[in-house]
Amino acid sequence: MNTTTCVSASCVFAPRDHPGDILSYKVYLTVLFVLQCVIEPVVVVVGVPSNIISCVVFWRQGLGDRMNVCLLALSLVDLCLLLVSMVFSVVYYLGQVDPVKYGGLYDLLLASFTGVCLGFRSASGCITMVIAIERCLCVLFPLKAASLISSFNMAVIMVCIVCLNHLAFLVVPAKFKVVRVNNSSSETAISLSDFYINAGLFVDILENIVMMSVLPLTTFVVTCLSTCLTVVKLRAAMTWRGQTSSSNEKGQGRHTTLTKMLVIVSCVYILTTIPWVVFFVAMLVVDGFSSRGRYYNFYWASAQIAIYLSYMNCSLGFYVYFNRSTRFRRDVFTLFGC
C-alpha cells in the first residue's frame, strides 16, 4: 500500500523513511504481513463459525427478550466485521503473491471499503455500551427492570446504531481515490479526492473528531463506568440476598448469572480497547505521532495492532456465552443434536 497525501492538488508520498522514526518501513510491512496473513486467518477461523452459531442460537431462543435482541445484533455485527476483514486479508495476500496483477486491488479495497469496516467496528462498540448500560440499570432498579424498554424498541435502537455508524463513515470512501504512481508503472497509490479537497474541514470533523475520537472514547468511558457500577451493586445485592431469604431466589439466580456473563463481555471489550485509548492519547501528547509525522511507521503499526485487537474481541463472545450460560450451552448442544 502506498499512502499519499495531497498538497496543492499534487501527490506527495508520506514520510516513510524519516530517520527519527522508531520503526523502519520494512518492519512496518513485516508487522502488517503477520497481522494480515497469520493473526487474521486464526481470528477468522475462530470467530466466523462461532458468531454464526451465536446468531442461530439467539434467534431460536426468541427475540421477546431485549437482551437476546442485543446479543443477536452484537453477534451479527461482529460476524460482518470479521467477514469484511477477511476480504481485506485475502486481497492483501493476493497482492503479496502477485504484486503485478493484484497489487492495486488492495489499494482499491482500502479506498472503497474501509468505511464499511470502520462502521461495523464502531457499531460493535456502541452495542456493547448499550448492553453495559442496560445491565447497570437492571441492577440499580431491579423492580423496574422488566419495564425499562421493550424488545421492539431495543431492536429499533440496534438498527439505528448500525445504520447511523455506516452513514457517518460514508465520508471515508468519498475522500480517497486510487491513482497510478506514473504512467509507465503498474504501482498504485491512494490519493485524496476532489471531494476531500473541497470539503476537507467537514470530513475531518465528522471522521477524525466525531467518529474516530469522541464516539469511541465516549463508548469506552461509558462502558467502563457502567460495568464498574454494575459489579459494585451486584456484589452488594448478592451479599444482601445471602443474609436474607427470598421466595424468588431461583429467578434472581438466573438474573445474576446473566449479569455476570454480560459483565465479562464488557470486560473483554474494555481490555481489547485499552490499546486504542493509549494510541489515541499518544496522538495528542507525542509530537510527530500521526499519519504524516516523523513516527509514521510506528503510528500505522500501532493503529493496525489496535484494530486487530478489536477483531479478537469480536471472536470471543461465543466462548463467553458458552462458558457462562447454561441455557446457551444447552441450546448449542441441541442445535448439533447432542
Tab-separated table of C-alpha atoms in Angstrom:
chain	number	residue	atom	x	y	z
A	1	MET	CA	0.000	0.000	0.000
A	2	ASN	CA	1.388	3.363	-0.989
A	3	THR	CA	-0.340	6.058	1.003
A	4	THR	CA	-0.046	9.583	-0.292
A	5	THR	CA	-1.082	12.989	0.887
A	6	CYS	CA	-2.088	15.823	-1.361
A	7	VAL	CA	-0.547	19.268	-1.296
A	8	SER	CA	-1.719	21.885	-3.793
A	9	ALA	CA	-3.586	19.173	-5.710
A	10	SER	CA	-0.354	17.203	-6.290
A	11	CYS	CA	0.540	13.856	-4.722
A	12	VAL	CA	3.415	13.774	-2.213
A	13	PHE	CA	4.423	10.468	-0.652
A	14	ALA	CA	4.227	10.181	3.130
A	15	PRO	CA	7.476	10.248	5.190
A	16	ARG	CA	8.097	6.502	5.493
A	17	ASP	CA	11.854	6.749	5.822
A	18	HIS	CA	12.165	9.500	8.393
A	19	PRO	CA	15.428	8.952	10.347
A	20	GLY	CA	13.697	9.757	13.647
A	21	ASP	CA	11.045	7.048	13.292
A	22	ILE	CA	11.094	4.212	15.841
A	23	LEU	CA	10.228	1.615	13.181
A	24	SER	CA	11.545	1.306	9.667
A	25	TYR	CA	9.141	0.905	6.797
A	26	LYS	CA	10.389	-2.660	6.355
A	27	VAL	CA	9.484	-3.527	9.953
A	28	TYR	CA	6.056	-1.946	9.472
A	29	LEU	CA	5.482	-4.137	6.404
A	30	THR	CA	6.535	-7.179	8.449
A	31	VAL	CA	4.032	-6.278	11.182
A	32	LEU	CA	1.325	-5.798	8.578
A	33	PHE	CA	2.166	-9.145	6.962
A	34	VAL	CA	1.995	-11.013	10.296
A	35	LEU	CA	-1.332	-9.392	11.157
A	36	GLN	CA	-2.898	-9.933	7.744
A	37	CYS	CA	-1.565	-13.396	6.900
A	38	VAL	CA	-1.081	-15.046	10.323
A	39	ILE	CA	-3.249	-13.425	13.005
A	40	GLU	CA	-6.217	-12.597	10.782
A	41	PRO	CA	-6.781	-16.169	9.476
A	42	VAL	CA	-6.734	-17.516	13.037
A	43	VAL	CA	-9.190	-14.874	14.248
A	44	VAL	CA	-11.494	-15.511	11.284
A	45	VAL	CA	-11.407	-19.304	11.693
A	46	VAL	CA	-12.247	-18.918	15.390
A	47	GLY	CA	-14.707	-16.031	15.124
A	48	VAL	CA	-16.803	-16.566	11.992
A	49	PRO	CA	-18.243	-20.034	12.820
A	50	SER	CA	-18.752	-19.127	16.484
A	51	ASN	CA	-20.646	-15.936	15.635
A	52	ILE	CA	-22.830	-17.823	13.165
A	53	ILE	CA	-23.715	-20.318	15.899
A	54	SER	CA	-24.431	-17.467	18.323
A	55	CYS	CA	-26.779	-15.815	15.822
A	56	VAL	CA	-28.677	-19.061	15.261
A	57	VAL	CA	-28.973	-19.788	18.999
A	58	PHE	CA	-30.202	-16.312	19.948
A	59	TRP	CA	-32.652	-16.347	17.044
A	60	ARG	CA	-34.051	-19.722	18.129
A	61	GLN	CA	-34.304	-18.566	21.734
A	62	GLY	CA	-36.627	-15.813	20.544
A	63	LEU	CA	-36.461	-12.053	20.381
A	64	GLY	CA	-39.073	-11.425	23.058
A	65	ASP	CA	-36.231	-10.775	25.493
A	66	ARG	CA	-34.489	-7.449	24.802
A	67	MET	CA	-31.128	-8.878	25.844
A	68	ASN	CA	-31.453	-11.596	23.196
A	69	VAL	CA	-32.037	-8.779	20.704
A	70	CYS	CA	-28.835	-7.056	21.834
A	71	LEU	CA	-26.729	-10.220	21.772
A	72	LEU	CA	-28.082	-11.243	18.366
A	73	ALA	CA	-27.268	-7.783	16.985
A	74	LEU	CA	-23.782	-7.883	18.544
A	75	SER	CA	-23.038	-11.347	17.121
A	76	LEU	CA	-24.323	-10.330	13.681
A	77	VAL	CA	-22.276	-7.118	13.601
A	78	ASP	CA	-19.156	-8.952	14.824
A	79	LEU	CA	-19.691	-11.583	12.135
A	80	CYS	CA	-19.948	-8.937	9.411
A	81	LEU	CA	-16.822	-7.179	10.693
A	82	LEU	CA	-14.811	-10.409	10.599
A	83	LEU	CA	-16.053	-11.244	7.100
A	84	VAL	CA	-15.081	-7.796	5.781
A	85	SER	CA	-11.666	-8.047	7.442
A	86	MET	CA	-11.240	-11.487	5.863
A	87	VAL	CA	-11.770	-9.954	2.424
A	88	PHE	CA	-9.049	-7.403	3.191
A	89	SER	CA	-6.651	-10.183	4.225
A	90	VAL	CA	-7.348	-12.291	1.130
A	91	VAL	CA	-6.765	-9.331	-1.177
A	92	TYR	CA	-3.593	-8.378	0.713
A	93	TYR	CA	-2.320	-11.956	0.406
A	94	LEU	CA	-3.026	-11.960	-3.338
A	95	GLY	CA	-1.042	-8.725	-3.629
A	96	GLN	CA	1.921	-10.391	-1.912
A	97	VAL	CA	1.733	-13.419	-4.202
A	98	ASP	CA	1.318	-11.480	-7.458
A	99	PRO	CA	2.060	-7.745	-6.964
A	100	VAL	CA	1.807	-7.004	-10.694
A	101	LYS	CA	-1.686	-8.447	-11.097
A	102	TYR	CA	-3.220	-7.773	-7.668
A	103	GLY	CA	-1.041	-5.008	-6.197
A	104	GLY	CA	-3.521	-2.244	-6.943
A	105	LEU	CA	-6.536	-4.256	-5.786
A	106	TYR	CA	-5.642	-3.798	-2.113
A	107	ASP	CA	-5.360	-0.033	-2.537
A	108	LEU	CA	-8.738	-0.011	-4.282
A	109	LEU	CA	-10.261	-2.022	-1.425
A	110	LEU	CA	-8.801	0.335	1.175
A	111	ALA	CA	-10.136	3.373	-0.623
A	112	SER	CA	-13.613	1.910	-1.195
A	113	PHE	CA	-14.485	-0.313	1.774
A	114	THR	CA	-12.537	0.974	4.765
A	115	GLY	CA	-15.642	2.894	5.824
A	116	VAL	CA	-17.673	-0.355	5.936
A	117	CYS	CA	-15.110	-1.960	8.232
A	118	LEU	CA	-14.981	1.116	10.466
A	119	GLY	CA	-18.787	1.247	10.567
A	120	PHE	CA	-19.134	-2.312	11.846
A	121	ARG	CA	-16.307	-1.818	14.353
A	122	SER	CA	-17.892	1.335	15.743
A	123	ALA	CA	-21.350	-0.285	15.832
A	124	SER	CA	-19.955	-3.244	17.789
A	125	GLY	CA	-18.601	-0.900	20.453
A	126	CYS	CA	-21.865	1.046	20.647
A	127	ILE	CA	-23.915	-2.144	21.070
A	128	THR	CA	-21.578	-3.299	23.839
A	129	MET	CA	-22.096	0.066	25.529
A	130	VAL	CA	-25.888	-0.347	25.319
A	131	ILE	CA	-25.588	-3.823	26.873
A	132	ALA	CA	-23.472	-2.437	29.722
A	133	ILE	CA	-25.949	0.393	30.367
A	134	GLU	CA	-28.934	-1.990	30.286
A	135	ARG	CA	-27.348	-4.334	32.835
A	136	CYS	CA	-26.395	-1.410	35.042
A	137	LEU	CA	-29.977	-0.113	35.061
A	138	CYS	CA	-31.317	-3.605	35.799
A	139	VAL	CA	-29.037	-3.903	38.819
A	140	LEU	CA	-29.786	-0.374	40.035
A	141	PHE	CA	-33.552	-0.680	39.551
A	142	PRO	CA	-34.371	-4.408	39.746
A	143	LEU	CA	-38.088	-3.874	40.369
A	144	LYS	CA	-38.403	-1.793	37.204
A	145	ALA	CA	-36.068	-3.865	35.044
A	146	ALA	CA	-38.835	-5.581	33.071
A	147	SER	CA	-40.445	-2.278	32.084
A	148	LEU	CA	-37.300	-0.294	31.253
A	149	ILE	CA	-37.570	-0.807	27.496
A	150	SER	CA	-39.410	-3.223	25.221
A	151	SER	CA	-37.690	-5.721	22.950
A	152	PHE	CA	-39.122	-3.932	19.888
A	153	ASN	CA	-37.666	-0.592	20.971
A	154	MET	CA	-34.345	-2.284	21.651
A	155	ALA	CA	-34.404	-3.734	18.129
A	156	VAL	CA	-35.026	-0.233	16.743
A	157	ILE	CA	-32.052	1.058	18.738
A	158	MET	CA	-29.812	-1.709	17.341
A	159	VAL	CA	-30.827	-0.940	13.750
A	160	CYS	CA	-30.279	2.790	14.275
A	161	ILE	CA	-26.820	2.176	15.740
A	162	VAL	CA	-25.708	0.134	12.730
A	163	CYS	CA	-27.235	2.453	10.119
A	164	LEU	CA	-26.005	5.712	11.664
A	165	ASN	CA	-22.453	4.424	12.048
A	166	HIS	CA	-22.282	3.332	8.424
A	167	LEU	CA	-23.885	6.553	7.253
A	168	ALA	CA	-21.295	8.625	9.099
A	169	PHE	CA	-18.397	6.604	7.664
A	170	LEU	CA	-19.539	7.158	4.073
A	171	VAL	CA	-17.110	10.086	4.041
A	172	VAL	CA	-14.164	7.648	4.157
A	173	PRO	CA	-14.523	6.220	0.626
A	174	ALA	CA	-15.507	9.668	-0.625
A	175	LYS	CA	-12.205	11.208	0.463
A	176	PHE	CA	-9.857	8.830	-1.399
A	177	LYS	CA	-9.093	7.783	-4.929
A	178	VAL	CA	-6.595	5.297	-6.355
A	179	VAL	CA	-4.012	6.651	-8.808
A	180	ARG	CA	-1.015	5.233	-10.625
A	181	VAL	CA	2.387	6.350	-9.411
A	182	ASN	CA	3.393	7.085	-13.009
A	183	ASN	CA	2.246	6.154	-16.494
A	184	SER	CA	4.983	3.572	-17.016
A	185	SER	CA	4.356	1.670	-13.773
A	186	SER	CA	1.530	-0.558	-12.528
A	187	GLU	CA	2.188	0.529	-8.939
A	188	THR	CA	-0.730	2.391	-7.398
A	189	ALA	CA	-1.172	4.812	-4.540
A	190	ILE	CA	-4.073	6.238	-2.564
A	191	SER	CA	-4.587	9.937	-3.136
A	192	LEU	CA	-7.057	12.433	-1.760
A	193	SER	CA	-10.149	13.031	-3.903
A	194	ASP	CA	-11.511	16.303	-5.199
A	195	PHE	CA	-14.393	15.971	-2.748
A	196	TYR	CA	-11.975	15.996	0.188
A	197	ILE	CA	-10.056	18.952	-1.228
A	198	ASN	CA	-13.289	20.946	-1.419
A	199	ALA	CA	-14.939	19.722	1.821
A	200	GLY	CA	-11.944	18.704	3.871
A	201	LEU	CA	-12.969	20.562	7.029
A	202	PHE	CA	-16.370	18.852	7.210
A	203	VAL	CA	-14.850	15.414	6.537
A	204	ASP	CA	-12.130	15.866	9.159
A	205	ILE	CA	-14.612	16.980	11.824
A	206	LEU	CA	-17.041	14.129	11.129
A	207	GLU	CA	-14.495	11.357	10.663
A	208	ASN	CA	-11.454	12.243	12.761
A	209	ILE	CA	-13.087	14.162	15.613
A	210	VAL	CA	-16.619	12.763	15.966
A	211	MET	CA	-16.430	9.153	14.718
A	212	MET	CA	-12.792	8.279	15.390
A	213	SER	CA	-12.254	10.221	18.619
A	214	VAL	CA	-15.332	11.435	20.502
A	215	LEU	CA	-17.641	8.465	19.849
A	216	PRO	CA	-15.218	5.586	20.597
A	217	LEU	CA	-13.796	7.389	23.621
A	218	THR	CA	-17.322	8.034	24.937
A	219	THR	CA	-18.241	4.416	24.267
A	220	PHE	CA	-15.192	3.200	26.181
A	221	VAL	CA	-15.703	5.506	29.175
A	222	VAL	CA	-19.443	4.821	29.479
A	223	THR	CA	-18.887	1.063	29.213
A	224	CYS	CA	-16.196	1.194	31.902
A	225	LEU	CA	-18.321	3.263	34.290
A	226	SER	CA	-21.453	1.179	33.721
A	227	THR	CA	-19.563	-2.087	34.186
A	228	CYS	CA	-17.851	-0.910	37.382
A	229	LEU	CA	-21.150	0.315	38.829
A	230	THR	CA	-22.824	-2.966	37.880
A	231	VAL	CA	-20.115	-5.005	39.616
A	232	VAL	CA	-20.318	-2.902	42.804
A	233	LYS	CA	-24.119	-3.019	43.016
A	234	LEU	CA	-24.246	-6.700	42.088
A	235	ARG	CA	-21.835	-7.637	44.851
A	236	ALA	CA	-23.875	-5.621	47.337
A	237	ALA	CA	-27.102	-7.300	46.169
A	238	MET	CA	-25.564	-10.777	46.383
A	239	THR	CA	-24.333	-10.044	49.912
A	240	TRP	CA	-27.782	-8.832	50.948
A	241	ARG	CA	-29.510	-11.873	49.438
A	242	GLY	CA	-27.042	-14.117	51.204
A	243	GLN	CA	-28.115	-12.656	54.534
A	244	THR	CA	-31.858	-12.844	53.840
A	245	SER	CA	-34.204	-15.419	52.379
A	246	SER	CA	-36.104	-14.775	49.147
A	247	SER	CA	-39.010	-16.639	47.568
A	248	ASN	CA	-37.739	-15.659	44.140
A	249	GLU	CA	-34.221	-16.969	44.701
A	250	LYS	CA	-34.187	-19.091	41.546
A	251	GLY	CA	-35.212	-16.181	39.312
A	252	GLN	CA	-32.700	-13.898	40.999
A	253	GLY	CA	-30.025	-16.535	40.437
A	254	ARG	CA	-30.709	-16.582	36.686
A	255	HIS	CA	-30.665	-12.789	36.638
A	256	THR	CA	-27.336	-12.742	38.470
A	257	THR	CA	-25.813	-15.335	36.140
A	258	LEU	CA	-26.876	-13.361	33.081
A	259	THR	CA	-25.480	-10.153	34.558
A	260	LYS	CA	-22.137	-11.812	35.327
A	261	MET	CA	-21.905	-13.103	31.765
A	262	LEU	CA	-22.604	-9.670	30.297
A	263	VAL	CA	-20.077	-8.079	32.658
A	264	ILE	CA	-17.453	-10.442	31.227
A	265	VAL	CA	-18.498	-9.418	27.697
A	266	SER	CA	-17.989	-5.782	28.663
A	267	CYS	CA	-14.628	-6.556	30.303
A	268	VAL	CA	-13.351	-8.292	27.162
A	269	TYR	CA	-14.331	-5.211	25.163
A	270	ILE	CA	-12.602	-2.929	27.677
A	271	LEU	CA	-9.360	-4.939	27.685
A	272	THR	CA	-9.160	-5.080	23.887
A	273	THR	CA	-9.954	-1.357	23.597
A	274	ILE	CA	-7.350	-0.102	26.090
A	275	PRO	CA	-4.552	-0.214	23.432
A	276	TRP	CA	-6.676	2.047	21.223
A	277	VAL	CA	-7.096	4.503	24.123
A	278	VAL	CA	-3.316	4.518	24.606
A	279	PHE	CA	-2.929	5.054	20.857
A	280	PHE	CA	-5.393	7.954	20.966
A	281	VAL	CA	-3.623	9.599	23.929
A	282	ALA	CA	-0.268	9.198	22.171
A	283	MET	CA	-1.627	11.098	19.160
A	284	LEU	CA	-2.470	14.002	21.462
A	285	VAL	CA	0.717	14.173	23.547
A	286	VAL	CA	3.517	12.796	21.322
A	287	ASP	CA	4.777	15.220	18.706
A	288	GLY	CA	5.108	13.552	15.319
A	289	PHE	CA	2.929	10.541	16.183
A	290	SER	CA	0.468	10.949	13.318
A	291	SER	CA	-0.280	9.727	9.823
A	292	ARG	CA	2.019	12.409	8.417
A	293	GLY	CA	4.570	12.850	11.212
A	294	ARG	CA	8.072	11.523	11.735
A	295	TYR	CA	6.730	8.458	13.582
A	296	TYR	CA	4.739	7.496	10.502
A	297	ASN	CA	5.670	3.791	10.517
A	298	PHE	CA	5.218	3.390	14.259
A	299	TYR	CA	1.881	5.191	14.047
A	300	TRP	CA	0.463	2.878	11.397
A	301	ALA	CA	1.845	-0.276	13.045
A	302	SER	CA	0.211	0.746	16.329
A	303	ALA	CA	-3.052	1.527	14.542
A	304	GLN	CA	-3.090	-1.896	12.878
A	305	ILE	CA	-2.448	-3.677	16.184
A	306	ALA	CA	-5.260	-1.748	17.881
A	307	ILE	CA	-7.626	-2.654	15.029
A	308	TYR	CA	-6.768	-6.349	15.193
A	309	LEU	CA	-7.393	-6.425	18.925
A	310	SER	CA	-10.940	-5.290	18.158
A	311	TYR	CA	-11.210	-8.225	15.743
A	312	MET	CA	-10.178	-10.540	18.576
A	313	ASN	CA	-12.910	-9.053	20.740
A	314	CYS	CA	-15.433	-9.915	18.002
A	315	SER	CA	-14.334	-13.560	18.013
A	316	LEU	CA	-14.568	-14.208	21.766
A	317	GLY	CA	-18.246	-13.584	22.517
A	318	PHE	CA	-19.403	-17.141	21.772
A	319	TYR	CA	-16.914	-18.644	24.213
A	320	VAL	CA	-18.070	-16.308	26.983
A	321	TYR	CA	-21.705	-17.244	26.364
A	322	PHE	CA	-20.881	-20.944	26.173
A	323	ASN	CA	-18.843	-20.924	29.373
A	324	ARG	CA	-21.132	-18.743	31.494
A	325	SER	CA	-24.676	-19.565	30.312
A	326	THR	CA	-26.185	-22.986	30.940
A	327	ARG	CA	-29.118	-22.189	28.662
A	328	PHE	CA	-26.869	-21.096	25.798
A	329	ARG	CA	-24.690	-24.189	26.220
A	330	ARG	CA	-27.750	-26.470	26.256
A	331	ASP	CA	-29.146	-24.817	23.118
A	332	VAL	CA	-25.813	-25.234	21.318
A	333	PHE	CA	-25.806	-28.939	22.138
A	334	THR	CA	-29.411	-29.189	20.969
A	335	LEU	CA	-28.545	-27.378	17.746
A	336	PHE	CA	-25.943	-30.010	16.907
A	337	GLY	CA	-28.106	-32.915	18.068
A	338	CYS	CA	-26.026	-33.682	21.159
